[in-house]
């Protein structure tokens, strides 16, 4: 396991951003000493620990838990995604002058805390394991190294008398492992869990799970066992909003405008040159301004509008794909407008390209069910209409459709939009799109809808636990089944798809030159 201090790279948080200690890797005998070194370098600063570990040495895990509790630190199960430089890189200078050695974001998607790691986790004051984190336990494996004692008896005769001389020889026997927890180990772990205020249910689950398996403890069970202190995710400890409050969190650090670069605060599994391993809290340098995410204006339009768009890429001419562009806020009228558009189309199986800031919950659920009923594909992306802004006049091509291109600028799909996406037969999200979820109330209705759409309960857990917009990473969307694959919008709207066989439903040859161009449905 290696420890490094990470500064949030969230857009817009500078000059005051949260920081945390990233702890990743197997727990070994020397791991507690590494944590002590980094805490000593931090002085009085209390940073939360974001841990991702397969487990390891039990004794070391108990020491880590006690160090964490002594220093009154919070712990969350999460993965840190680094930007610029990451631990292990040689001579990385990407973050020079930015006030920190490492920048990144933390999420619980794909994170784990298994085997001995939950014992370390138990030391946290606040202990968080989100709906997508995996925390598992099993029996402890104990390795014994028995020694064999052999005695050889010899005699000596001194002045006619016989004396016995005994010689002892100790030889090392063959080592063996046992998977049964001894009473001594059980008492020791039981005492530790009581010390940390954690219920004995954790120990019972460990005993009941073979060492060859891992038993995941559900979040609700963790709460019952007092292993977790709440249902919040890692965002509670790493979100940029922590530093925007009147009284910012202790983990926030402001970078002065005239500061010098901060040196790395880290411990690494392998030996590194002293200048890299040295822990220092020298004042950081002025951080270059980070350009905030700029959503496109159409995403937040007062009401979602639907228009049919024909691809304008010259590579597809004359047989180009078409799609339905959906941009703007979801309202109660959105399902009705979509239904009217589909009824007016010659080809009702066009994919939907959506970009929206969200909106009305019930409108999104109804629209999602309509999409599901018609078996339409949905992709989160933006459409740039060429030559006009719908519904302007005089911007149709001679084939009766708006013409446009897929754009990756300002793409977003928030809250209610994500529920519309869930209704798609194929559900795709462009790599640069920002998809976020948050709780919108009506938990039972939302949960029933996601079950109906065959989406993993993990998505509902994320929605339920997020009172503010929470951006989802691509691997997390794939894990919970919100997206059906890593494909991009080109799969549905790319200029080359009309050359494939069989030809997709949304490909259309232009009518004859003297045909009357028809006005496309527009709602």
Short mmCIF file of C-alpha atoms in Angstrom, two decimals:
data_model
loop_
_atom_site.label_atom_id
_atom_site.label_comp_id
_atom_site.label_asym_id
_atom_site.label_seq_id
_atom_site.Cartn_x
_atom_site.Cartn_y
_atom_site.Cartn_z
CA UNK A 1 0.00 0.00 0.00
CA UNK A 2 1.19 3.47 -0.83
CA UNK A 3 -0.11 6.77 0.55
CA UNK A 4 -0.16 10.09 -1.34
CA UNK A 5 -1.87 13.40 -0.69
CA UNK A 6 -4.20 14.33 -3.55
CA UNK A 7 -5.78 17.69 -4.33
CA UNK A 8 -9.18 17.83 -6.02
CA UNK A 9 -9.06 18.64 -9.73
CA UNK A 10 -12.79 19.48 -9.85
CA UNK A 11 -13.49 22.39 -12.15
CA UNK A 12 -14.07 25.71 -10.46
CA UNK A 13 -12.80 24.83 -6.97
CA UNK A 14 -9.51 26.72 -7.11
CA UNK A 15 -7.96 28.48 -5.29
CA UNK A 16 -9.48 26.60 -2.33
CA UNK A 17 -9.86 22.88 -2.90
CA UNK A 18 -10.29 19.77 -0.73
CA UNK A 19 -7.44 17.31 -0.32
CA UNK A 20 -7.30 13.72 0.88
CA UNK A 21 -4.92 10.82 1.46
CA UNK A 22 -5.17 8.17 -1.23
CA UNK A 23 -4.37 4.70 0.18
CA UNK A 24 -4.16 1.99 -2.47
CA UNK A 25 -2.63 -1.47 -2.52
CA UNK A 26 -2.10 -4.49 -0.27
CA UNK A 27 -1.57 -4.01 3.48
CA UNK A 28 1.87 -5.22 4.54
CA UNK A 29 3.86 -5.27 7.77
CA UNK A 30 5.53 -1.94 6.94
CA UNK A 31 2.33 -0.12 5.94
CA UNK A 32 1.57 1.44 9.37
CA UNK A 33 5.01 3.09 9.41
CA UNK A 34 4.27 4.66 6.02
CA UNK A 35 1.01 6.14 7.30
CA UNK A 36 2.77 7.51 10.38
CA UNK A 37 5.33 9.25 8.18
CA UNK A 38 2.77 10.95 5.99
CA UNK A 39 0.68 12.07 9.00
CA UNK A 40 3.80 13.49 10.62
CA UNK A 41 4.52 15.46 7.45
CA UNK A 42 0.97 16.83 7.42
CA UNK A 43 1.30 18.11 10.98
CA UNK A 44 -2.06 19.12 12.44
CA UNK A 45 -3.97 18.80 9.17
CA UNK A 46 -6.69 16.14 9.32
CA UNK A 47 -7.27 14.75 5.85
CA UNK A 48 -9.72 11.93 5.13
CA UNK A 49 -8.37 8.62 3.83
CA UNK A 50 -9.76 7.18 0.60
CA UNK A 51 -8.85 3.49 0.59
CA UNK A 52 -8.87 0.85 -2.14
CA UNK A 53 -7.27 -2.41 -1.03
CA UNK A 54 -7.58 -6.18 -1.52
CA UNK A 55 -6.51 -6.73 2.10
CA UNK A 56 -3.31 -8.20 3.49
CA UNK A 57 -1.64 -8.44 6.89
CA UNK A 58 -4.15 -8.56 9.77
CA UNK A 59 -1.78 -7.24 12.46
CA UNK A 60 -0.86 -4.29 10.23
CA UNK A 61 -4.56 -3.60 9.53
CA UNK A 62 -5.26 -3.40 13.28
CA UNK A 63 -2.36 -0.98 13.71
CA UNK A 64 -3.64 1.17 10.84
CA UNK A 65 -7.12 1.29 12.36
CA UNK A 66 -5.73 2.47 15.69
CA UNK A 67 -3.53 5.11 14.03
CA UNK A 68 -6.53 6.41 12.10
CA UNK A 69 -8.72 6.53 15.22
CA UNK A 70 -5.99 8.20 17.30
CA UNK A 71 -5.70 10.95 14.70
CA UNK A 72 -9.51 11.25 14.40
CA UNK A 73 -9.55 10.72 10.63
CA UNK A 74 -12.47 9.83 8.38
CA UNK A 75 -12.25 6.89 5.96
CA UNK A 76 -14.15 6.09 2.76
CA UNK A 77 -13.84 3.22 0.32
CA UNK A 78 -12.98 4.77 -3.03
CA UNK A 79 -10.64 4.93 -6.00
CA UNK A 80 -8.59 8.02 -6.81
CA UNK A 81 -8.30 8.87 -10.49
CA UNK A 82 -5.15 10.95 -11.04
CA UNK A 83 -4.67 13.75 -13.56
CA UNK A 84 -1.32 14.94 -14.86
CA UNK A 85 1.02 12.97 -12.61
CA UNK A 86 0.33 9.80 -10.69
CA UNK A 87 2.36 7.76 -8.18
CA UNK A 88 5.11 5.76 -9.80
CA UNK A 89 5.73 8.12 -12.71
CA UNK A 90 9.38 9.06 -13.22
CA UNK A 91 10.32 12.74 -13.40
CA UNK A 92 6.74 13.92 -13.93
CA UNK A 93 6.55 17.72 -14.10
CA UNK A 94 2.97 18.11 -15.32
CA UNK A 95 1.88 19.64 -12.00
CA UNK A 96 4.91 21.87 -11.39
CA UNK A 97 3.82 25.27 -10.14
CA UNK A 98 0.24 24.20 -9.50
CA UNK A 99 0.48 23.95 -5.73
CA UNK A 100 0.33 20.17 -5.39
CA UNK A 101 2.13 17.09 -6.62
CA UNK A 102 -1.00 15.09 -7.34
CA UNK A 103 -4.43 16.13 -8.58
CA UNK A 104 -7.44 13.89 -9.07
CA UNK A 105 -11.00 12.90 -8.30
CA UNK A 106 -12.36 10.17 -6.05
CA UNK A 107 -15.30 7.87 -6.63
CA UNK A 108 -16.61 4.61 -5.20
CA UNK A 109 -17.14 2.99 -8.60
CA UNK A 110 -14.93 -0.09 -8.81
CA UNK A 111 -13.45 0.45 -5.33
CA UNK A 112 -12.92 -2.40 -2.90
CA UNK A 113 -11.97 -3.01 0.72
CA UNK A 114 -11.60 -6.74 1.27
CA UNK A 115 -10.18 -9.27 3.72
CA UNK A 116 -8.11 -7.35 6.30
CA UNK A 117 -8.99 -3.93 4.86
CA UNK A 118 -12.34 -3.66 6.75
CA UNK A 119 -10.33 -3.83 10.00
CA UNK A 120 -8.39 -0.75 8.88
CA UNK A 121 -11.66 0.83 7.71
CA UNK A 122 -13.17 0.32 11.18
CA UNK A 123 -10.73 2.87 12.60
CA UNK A 124 -12.36 5.82 10.85
CA UNK A 125 -14.41 8.34 12.80
CA UNK A 126 -16.77 8.59 9.83
CA UNK A 127 -16.80 5.42 7.75
CA UNK A 128 -18.35 5.59 4.29
CA UNK A 129 -18.81 2.88 1.69
CA UNK A 130 -21.04 3.96 -1.20
CA UNK A 131 -23.45 1.81 -3.13
CA UNK A 132 -20.87 0.94 -5.79
CA UNK A 133 -18.00 0.14 -3.46
CA UNK A 134 -17.32 -3.51 -2.60
CA UNK A 135 -16.49 -4.33 1.01
CA UNK A 136 -15.96 -8.02 1.73
CA UNK A 137 -14.68 -10.28 4.51
CA UNK A 138 -13.70 -13.92 4.99
CA UNK A 139 -11.91 -16.24 7.39
CA UNK A 140 -8.41 -15.33 8.43
CA UNK A 141 -5.62 -17.51 7.06
CA UNK A 142 -2.97 -18.31 9.66
CA UNK A 143 0.37 -19.80 8.67
CA UNK A 144 2.24 -21.88 11.24
CA UNK A 145 5.94 -22.76 11.17
CA UNK A 146 6.32 -25.68 13.59
CA UNK A 147 9.67 -26.60 15.11
CA UNK A 148 10.64 -30.16 15.97
CA UNK A 149 12.77 -30.96 19.01
CA UNK A 150 14.96 -34.05 18.90
CA UNK A 151 16.90 -35.48 21.84
CA UNK A 152 19.94 -37.71 21.66
CA UNK A 153 21.13 -39.40 24.83
CA UNK A 154 24.84 -40.02 25.34
CA UNK A 155 26.78 -41.41 28.28
CA UNK A 156 30.14 -40.75 29.77
CA UNK A 157 32.10 -42.86 32.24
CA UNK A 158 34.07 -40.91 34.81
CA UNK A 159 36.10 -42.80 37.43
CA UNK A 160 34.10 -45.90 36.87
CA UNK A 161 30.76 -44.20 37.09
CA UNK A 162 28.33 -43.80 34.15
CA UNK A 163 26.90 -40.33 33.54
CA UNK A 164 24.05 -39.43 31.15
CA UNK A 165 24.56 -36.50 28.81
CA UNK A 166 21.47 -35.22 26.89
CA UNK A 167 21.76 -33.18 23.68
CA UNK A 168 18.79 -31.22 22.28
CA UNK A 169 18.45 -30.51 18.57
CA UNK A 170 15.79 -28.19 17.10
CA UNK A 171 14.84 -28.55 13.46
CA UNK A 172 12.35 -26.52 11.44
CA UNK A 173 9.29 -28.51 10.41
CA UNK A 174 7.18 -27.94 7.31
CA UNK A 175 4.90 -24.89 7.46
CA UNK A 176 1.16 -25.28 7.10
CA UNK A 177 -1.89 -23.04 6.97
CA UNK A 178 -5.10 -23.18 8.90
CA UNK A 179 -8.32 -21.44 8.01
CA UNK A 180 -10.00 -21.88 11.34
CA UNK A 181 -9.91 -18.83 13.54
CA UNK A 182 -8.39 -19.70 16.90
CA UNK A 183 -9.98 -18.55 20.13
CA UNK A 184 -7.06 -16.25 20.83
CA UNK A 185 -7.40 -14.51 17.43
CA UNK A 186 -11.18 -14.35 17.80
CA UNK A 187 -10.90 -12.68 21.22
CA UNK A 188 -8.34 -10.24 19.87
CA UNK A 189 -10.49 -9.19 16.91
CA UNK A 190 -13.60 -9.00 19.08
CA UNK A 191 -11.83 -6.65 21.50
CA UNK A 192 -10.60 -4.48 18.62
CA UNK A 193 -14.07 -4.13 17.09
CA UNK A 194 -15.53 -3.17 20.50
CA UNK A 195 -12.75 -0.62 20.87
CA UNK A 196 -13.76 0.91 17.52
CA UNK A 197 -17.48 0.86 18.32
CA UNK A 198 -18.23 -1.72 15.64
CA UNK A 199 -20.71 -4.55 16.17
CA UNK A 200 -19.71 -8.19 16.50
CA UNK A 201 -21.70 -9.03 13.37
CA UNK A 202 -18.57 -8.28 11.34
CA UNK A 203 -16.63 -10.99 13.18
CA UNK A 204 -19.50 -13.45 12.84
CA UNK A 205 -19.59 -12.86 9.07
CA UNK A 206 -15.84 -13.40 8.86
CA UNK A 207 -16.07 -16.71 10.70
CA UNK A 208 -18.93 -17.91 8.51
CA UNK A 209 -17.14 -17.23 5.22
CA UNK A 210 -14.50 -19.68 3.94
CA UNK A 211 -11.05 -18.21 3.28
CA UNK A 212 -11.38 -19.19 -0.38
CA UNK A 213 -14.40 -16.89 -0.78
CA UNK A 214 -15.30 -13.26 -0.15
CA UNK A 215 -18.62 -12.29 1.43
CA UNK A 216 -19.73 -8.83 0.43
CA UNK A 217 -21.43 -6.91 3.23
CA UNK A 218 -24.35 -4.87 1.92
CA UNK A 219 -24.46 -1.20 2.90
CA UNK A 220 -27.61 -1.67 4.99
CA UNK A 221 -25.93 -4.53 6.86
CA UNK A 222 -22.88 -2.37 7.45
CA UNK A 223 -25.13 0.20 9.08
CA UNK A 224 -26.73 -2.48 11.25
CA UNK A 225 -23.29 -3.76 12.29
CA UNK A 226 -22.11 -0.15 12.84
CA UNK A 227 -19.25 -0.77 10.43
CA UNK A 228 -20.43 2.17 8.31
CA UNK A 229 -21.63 5.40 9.92
CA UNK A 230 -23.92 6.54 7.08
CA UNK A 231 -25.16 5.96 3.55
CA UNK A 232 -23.20 8.87 2.05
CA UNK A 233 -20.60 8.29 -0.65
CA UNK A 234 -16.98 9.36 -0.96
CA UNK A 235 -18.26 12.73 -2.25
CA UNK A 236 -19.05 13.70 1.35
CA UNK A 237 -15.29 13.84 2.02
CA UNK A 238 -13.90 15.00 -1.34
CA UNK A 239 -16.52 17.19 -3.02
CA UNK A 240 -15.38 20.68 -4.07
CA UNK A 241 -18.52 22.10 -2.40
CA UNK A 242 -16.87 21.40 1.00
CA UNK A 243 -14.70 24.46 0.43
CA UNK A 244 -17.53 26.74 -0.68
CA UNK A 245 -19.32 26.81 2.68
CA UNK A 246 -19.08 29.68 5.17
CA UNK A 247 -16.97 27.39 7.32
CA UNK A 248 -14.97 25.21 4.97
CA UNK A 249 -13.95 21.65 5.85
CA UNK A 250 -10.57 20.99 7.56
CA UNK A 251 -9.41 19.21 4.40
CA UNK A 252 -9.62 22.41 2.32
CA UNK A 253 -6.42 24.26 1.46
CA UNK A 254 -6.14 27.59 -0.29
CA UNK A 255 -3.26 28.18 -2.69
CA UNK A 256 -1.96 31.76 -2.36
CA UNK A 257 -1.34 33.65 -5.56
CA UNK A 258 2.37 34.15 -4.87
CA UNK A 259 3.13 30.72 -3.43
CA UNK A 260 5.90 28.40 -4.54
CA UNK A 261 5.24 24.85 -5.76
CA UNK A 262 4.30 22.26 -3.17
CA UNK A 263 6.45 19.17 -2.92
CA UNK A 264 5.09 15.65 -2.91
CA UNK A 265 3.66 14.26 0.31
CA UNK A 266 3.75 10.57 -0.31
CA UNK A 267 4.93 7.15 0.67
CA UNK A 268 5.53 4.52 -1.95
CA UNK A 269 5.88 0.80 -1.96
CA UNK A 270 9.21 0.91 -3.76
CA UNK A 271 12.28 2.88 -2.92
CA UNK A 272 12.47 6.20 -4.72
CA UNK A 273 15.03 8.99 -4.84
CA UNK A 274 14.91 11.12 -1.67
CA UNK A 275 13.79 14.22 -3.50
CA UNK A 276 10.62 12.41 -4.62
CA UNK A 277 9.77 10.71 -1.37
CA UNK A 278 10.39 13.74 0.79
CA UNK A 279 7.25 14.98 2.51
CA UNK A 280 6.95 18.72 2.52
CA UNK A 281 4.22 21.26 3.04
CA UNK A 282 5.95 24.26 1.55
CA UNK A 283 3.53 26.94 0.34
CA UNK A 284 2.09 26.08 -3.08
CA UNK A 285 2.39 28.16 -6.17
CA UNK A 286 -0.42 30.01 -7.88
CA UNK A 287 -2.65 27.55 -9.67
CA UNK A 288 -3.46 28.20 -13.29
CA UNK A 289 -7.18 28.94 -13.67
CA UNK A 290 -9.22 25.91 -14.69
CA UNK A 291 -11.81 26.52 -17.34
CA UNK A 292 -15.21 25.53 -15.89
CA UNK A 293 -17.55 23.24 -17.74
CA UNK A 294 -19.70 25.28 -20.10
CA UNK A 295 -22.96 23.61 -21.00
CA UNK A 296 -24.49 24.53 -24.33
CA UNK A 297 -27.39 26.98 -24.22
CA UNK A 298 -29.80 24.51 -25.79
CA UNK A 299 -29.39 22.07 -22.88
CA UNK A 300 -31.14 24.43 -20.48
CA UNK A 301 -33.84 25.69 -22.84
CA UNK A 302 -37.17 26.25 -21.04
CA UNK A 303 -38.77 23.27 -22.79
CA UNK A 304 -37.35 20.27 -24.64
CA UNK A 305 -37.79 20.43 -28.39
CA UNK A 306 -37.56 17.54 -30.84
CA UNK A 307 -36.42 17.92 -34.47
CA UNK A 308 -35.39 15.41 -37.10
CA UNK A 309 -31.82 15.96 -38.27
CA UNK A 310 -30.03 14.53 -41.30
CA UNK A 311 -26.26 14.06 -41.16
CA UNK A 312 -24.36 16.64 -43.19
CA UNK A 313 -20.99 14.89 -43.34
CA UNK A 314 -19.91 14.72 -47.03
CA UNK A 315 -18.60 11.19 -46.40
CA UNK A 316 -22.15 9.86 -46.18
CA UNK A 317 -23.65 11.61 -49.21
CA UNK A 318 -26.11 10.67 -50.64
CA UNK A 319 -27.17 8.01 -48.14
CA UNK A 320 -26.96 9.74 -44.75
CA UNK A 321 -28.21 8.78 -41.28
CA UNK A 322 -31.01 10.65 -39.56
CA UNK A 323 -31.84 11.06 -35.90
CA UNK A 324 -34.12 12.91 -33.50
CA UNK A 325 -32.36 15.77 -31.71
CA UNK A 326 -33.75 16.33 -28.19
CA UNK A 327 -32.48 19.38 -26.31
CA UNK A 328 -33.83 21.45 -23.45
CA UNK A 329 -35.57 20.94 -20.13
CA UNK A 330 -37.87 17.94 -19.55
CA UNK A 331 -41.40 19.16 -18.81
CA UNK A 332 -44.80 17.46 -18.31
CA UNK A 333 -45.47 18.10 -22.02
CA UNK A 334 -42.31 16.31 -23.18
CA UNK A 335 -43.85 12.79 -23.53
CA UNK A 336 -46.80 14.16 -25.54
CA UNK A 337 -44.53 16.09 -27.90
CA UNK A 338 -42.35 13.04 -28.46
CA UNK A 339 -45.38 10.83 -29.12
CA UNK A 340 -46.76 13.33 -31.68
CA UNK A 341 -43.40 13.48 -33.45
CA UNK A 342 -43.10 9.70 -33.68
CA UNK A 343 -46.66 9.44 -35.04
CA UNK A 344 -45.85 11.97 -37.79
CA UNK A 345 -42.64 10.26 -38.92
CA UNK A 346 -42.40 8.05 -41.97
CA UNK A 347 -39.69 6.18 -40.06
CA UNK A 348 -40.54 5.99 -36.33
CA UNK A 349 -37.35 4.05 -35.45
CA UNK A 350 -34.90 6.96 -35.46
CA UNK A 351 -32.41 7.10 -32.59
CA UNK A 352 -32.66 9.97 -30.11
CA UNK A 353 -29.67 12.22 -29.50
CA UNK A 354 -30.30 13.93 -26.16
CA UNK A 355 -28.65 16.71 -24.18
CA UNK A 356 -30.55 18.21 -21.26
CA UNK A 357 -30.10 19.72 -17.80
CA UNK A 358 -32.99 17.55 -16.60
CA UNK A 359 -36.36 18.77 -15.38
CA UNK A 360 -39.70 17.20 -14.49
CA UNK A 361 -39.45 13.72 -12.94
CA UNK A 362 -42.81 12.37 -14.12
CA UNK A 363 -42.28 13.79 -17.60
CA UNK A 364 -38.95 11.94 -17.79
CA UNK A 365 -40.48 8.65 -16.61
CA UNK A 366 -43.30 8.85 -19.15
CA UNK A 367 -40.90 9.76 -21.98
CA UNK A 368 -38.57 6.92 -20.94
CA UNK A 369 -41.43 4.42 -21.05
CA UNK A 370 -42.43 5.66 -24.50
CA UNK A 371 -38.85 5.22 -25.72
CA UNK A 372 -38.77 1.75 -24.18
CA UNK A 373 -42.12 0.82 -25.74
CA UNK A 374 -40.96 1.90 -29.23
CA UNK A 375 -37.55 0.21 -28.73
CA UNK A 376 -35.64 3.37 -29.65
CA UNK A 377 -31.92 3.81 -29.17
CA UNK A 378 -30.69 6.82 -27.15
CA UNK A 379 -27.29 8.49 -27.09
CA UNK A 380 -26.14 11.40 -24.91
CA UNK A 381 -24.61 13.88 -27.35
CA UNK A 382 -25.39 17.27 -28.93
CA UNK A 383 -26.55 18.18 -32.39
CA UNK A 384 -25.22 21.27 -34.10
CA UNK A 385 -27.85 22.38 -36.59
CA UNK A 386 -26.14 23.96 -39.57
CA UNK A 387 -27.37 27.31 -40.84
CA UNK A 388 -30.11 28.00 -38.32
CA UNK A 389 -31.43 27.48 -34.84
CA UNK A 390 -34.61 25.35 -34.81
CA UNK A 391 -37.38 26.19 -35.33
CA UNK A 392 -36.11 28.97 -37.58
CA UNK A 393 -37.37 29.14 -41.15
CA UNK A 394 -35.40 28.65 -44.33
CA UNK A 395 -32.85 26.21 -42.97
CA UNK A 396 -34.15 22.89 -44.29
CA UNK A 397 -32.30 20.95 -46.96
CA UNK A 398 -34.12 19.90 -50.10
CA UNK A 399 -34.86 16.52 -48.56
CA UNK A 400 -37.12 17.94 -45.88
CA UNK A 401 -34.92 17.72 -42.77
CA UNK A 402 -32.64 19.86 -40.74
CA UNK A 403 -28.99 19.13 -41.43
CA UNK A 404 -26.39 18.93 -38.70
CA UNK A 405 -23.42 17.28 -37.07
CA UNK A 406 -22.87 15.60 -33.72
CA UNK A 407 -20.91 17.86 -31.37
CA UNK A 408 -18.98 17.01 -28.20
CA UNK A 409 -19.12 20.57 -26.89
CA UNK A 410 -21.12 21.20 -23.71
CA UNK A 411 -22.84 17.81 -23.65
CA UNK A 412 -24.70 17.11 -20.42
CA UNK A 413 -27.47 14.85 -19.21
CA UNK A 414 -28.56 15.46 -15.63
CA UNK A 415 -31.09 13.84 -13.28
CA UNK A 416 -34.36 13.51 -15.24
CA UNK A 417 -32.39 13.21 -18.49
CA UNK A 418 -30.60 10.12 -17.15
CA UNK A 419 -34.01 8.53 -16.49
CA UNK A 420 -35.03 9.16 -20.10
CA UNK A 421 -31.76 7.56 -21.22
CA UNK A 422 -32.60 4.48 -19.13
CA UNK A 423 -35.56 3.75 -21.43
CA UNK A 424 -33.40 3.24 -24.53
CA UNK A 425 -32.93 -0.13 -26.24
CA UNK A 426 -29.28 0.78 -26.78
CA UNK A 427 -27.99 3.41 -24.39
CA UNK A 428 -24.76 5.21 -25.25
CA UNK A 429 -22.91 8.19 -23.78
CA UNK A 430 -20.23 10.09 -25.69
CA UNK A 431 -16.84 10.13 -23.89
CA UNK A 432 -16.86 13.88 -23.28
CA UNK A 433 -20.46 14.02 -22.11
CA UNK A 434 -21.21 14.84 -18.48
CA UNK A 435 -23.92 12.62 -17.01
CA UNK A 436 -25.05 13.32 -13.45
CA UNK A 437 -27.69 11.96 -11.11
CA UNK A 438 -29.31 13.15 -7.89
CA UNK A 439 -32.26 12.34 -5.69
CA UNK A 440 -35.53 13.80 -7.00
CA UNK A 441 -37.88 12.27 -4.46
CA UNK A 442 -40.54 9.63 -5.18
CA UNK A 443 -38.09 6.84 -4.31
CA UNK A 444 -40.51 3.96 -4.73
CA UNK A 445 -41.65 5.19 -8.15
CA UNK A 446 -38.08 5.73 -9.40
CA UNK A 447 -36.96 2.34 -8.10
CA UNK A 448 -39.90 0.59 -9.78
CA UNK A 449 -39.13 2.39 -13.06
CA UNK A 450 -35.45 1.36 -13.03
CA UNK A 451 -36.45 -2.23 -12.23
CA UNK A 452 -38.85 -2.11 -15.18
CA UNK A 453 -35.99 -0.92 -17.43
CA UNK A 454 -33.73 -3.73 -16.11
CA UNK A 455 -31.20 -1.28 -14.67
CA UNK A 456 -29.01 -2.48 -11.79
CA UNK A 457 -30.10 -1.40 -8.26
CA UNK A 458 -26.69 0.29 -8.01
CA UNK A 459 -28.00 3.21 -10.06
CA UNK A 460 -30.96 3.71 -7.72
CA UNK A 461 -28.54 3.63 -4.76
CA UNK A 462 -26.47 6.39 -6.38
CA UNK A 463 -29.54 8.49 -7.10
CA UNK A 464 -30.95 7.95 -3.62
CA UNK A 465 -27.69 8.90 -1.90
CA UNK A 466 -26.97 12.06 -3.89
CA UNK A 467 -28.74 15.19 -2.71
CA UNK A 468 -26.66 17.20 -5.19
CA UNK A 469 -25.72 16.41 -8.77
CA UNK A 470 -23.19 13.60 -8.85
CA UNK A 471 -21.28 12.95 -12.06
CA UNK A 472 -20.95 9.30 -13.08
CA UNK A 473 -17.77 7.90 -14.57
CA UNK A 474 -18.04 5.75 -17.75
CA UNK A 475 -16.99 2.54 -15.98
CA UNK A 476 -19.65 3.10 -13.33
CA UNK A 477 -22.38 3.70 -15.93
CA UNK A 478 -21.40 0.44 -17.59
CA UNK A 479 -21.28 -1.44 -14.29
CA UNK A 480 -24.84 -0.52 -13.29
CA UNK A 481 -26.20 -1.05 -16.79
CA UNK A 482 -27.15 2.56 -17.50
CA UNK A 483 -25.20 2.26 -20.75
CA UNK A 484 -25.23 -0.87 -22.86
CA UNK A 485 -21.65 -0.58 -24.05
CA UNK A 486 -18.64 1.71 -24.53
CA UNK A 487 -19.75 2.75 -28.05
CA UNK A 488 -20.10 6.42 -28.99
CA UNK A 489 -22.66 8.38 -31.00
CA UNK A 490 -20.92 7.27 -34.21
CA UNK A 491 -22.50 3.85 -33.70
CA UNK A 492 -25.92 5.39 -34.34
CA UNK A 493 -25.21 8.54 -36.36
CA UNK A 494 -21.75 8.15 -37.91
CA UNK A 495 -21.39 8.86 -41.65
CA UNK A 496 -20.20 5.30 -42.38
CA UNK A 497 -23.09 3.36 -40.85
CA UNK A 498 -25.23 3.55 -44.02
CA UNK A 499 -22.63 1.53 -45.91
CA UNK A 500 -23.01 -1.44 -43.59
CA UNK A 501 -25.14 -4.48 -44.27
CA UNK A 502 -27.84 -4.74 -43.23
CA UNK A 503 -28.42 -1.02 -43.45
CA UNK A 504 -29.63 0.64 -40.20
CA UNK A 505 -33.25 1.83 -40.02
CA UNK A 506 -32.23 5.47 -39.79
CA UNK A 507 -30.49 5.63 -43.21
CA UNK A 508 -32.44 7.38 -45.99
CA UNK A 509 -31.65 8.05 -49.61
CA UNK A 510 -32.70 11.50 -50.89
CA UNK A 511 -35.88 11.67 -52.99
CA UNK A 512 -35.78 12.49 -56.69
CA UNK A 513 -34.58 15.93 -57.65
CA UNK A 514 -38.06 17.18 -58.60
CA UNK A 515 -39.75 15.79 -55.47
CA UNK A 516 -41.42 18.19 -53.15
CA UNK A 517 -39.39 18.45 -49.95
CA UNK A 518 -41.55 17.82 -46.95
CA UNK A 519 -41.34 19.87 -43.77
CA UNK A 520 -40.03 17.59 -40.99
CA UNK A 521 -42.07 17.09 -37.88
CA UNK A 522 -41.06 19.66 -35.31
CA UNK A 523 -42.37 19.86 -31.77
#
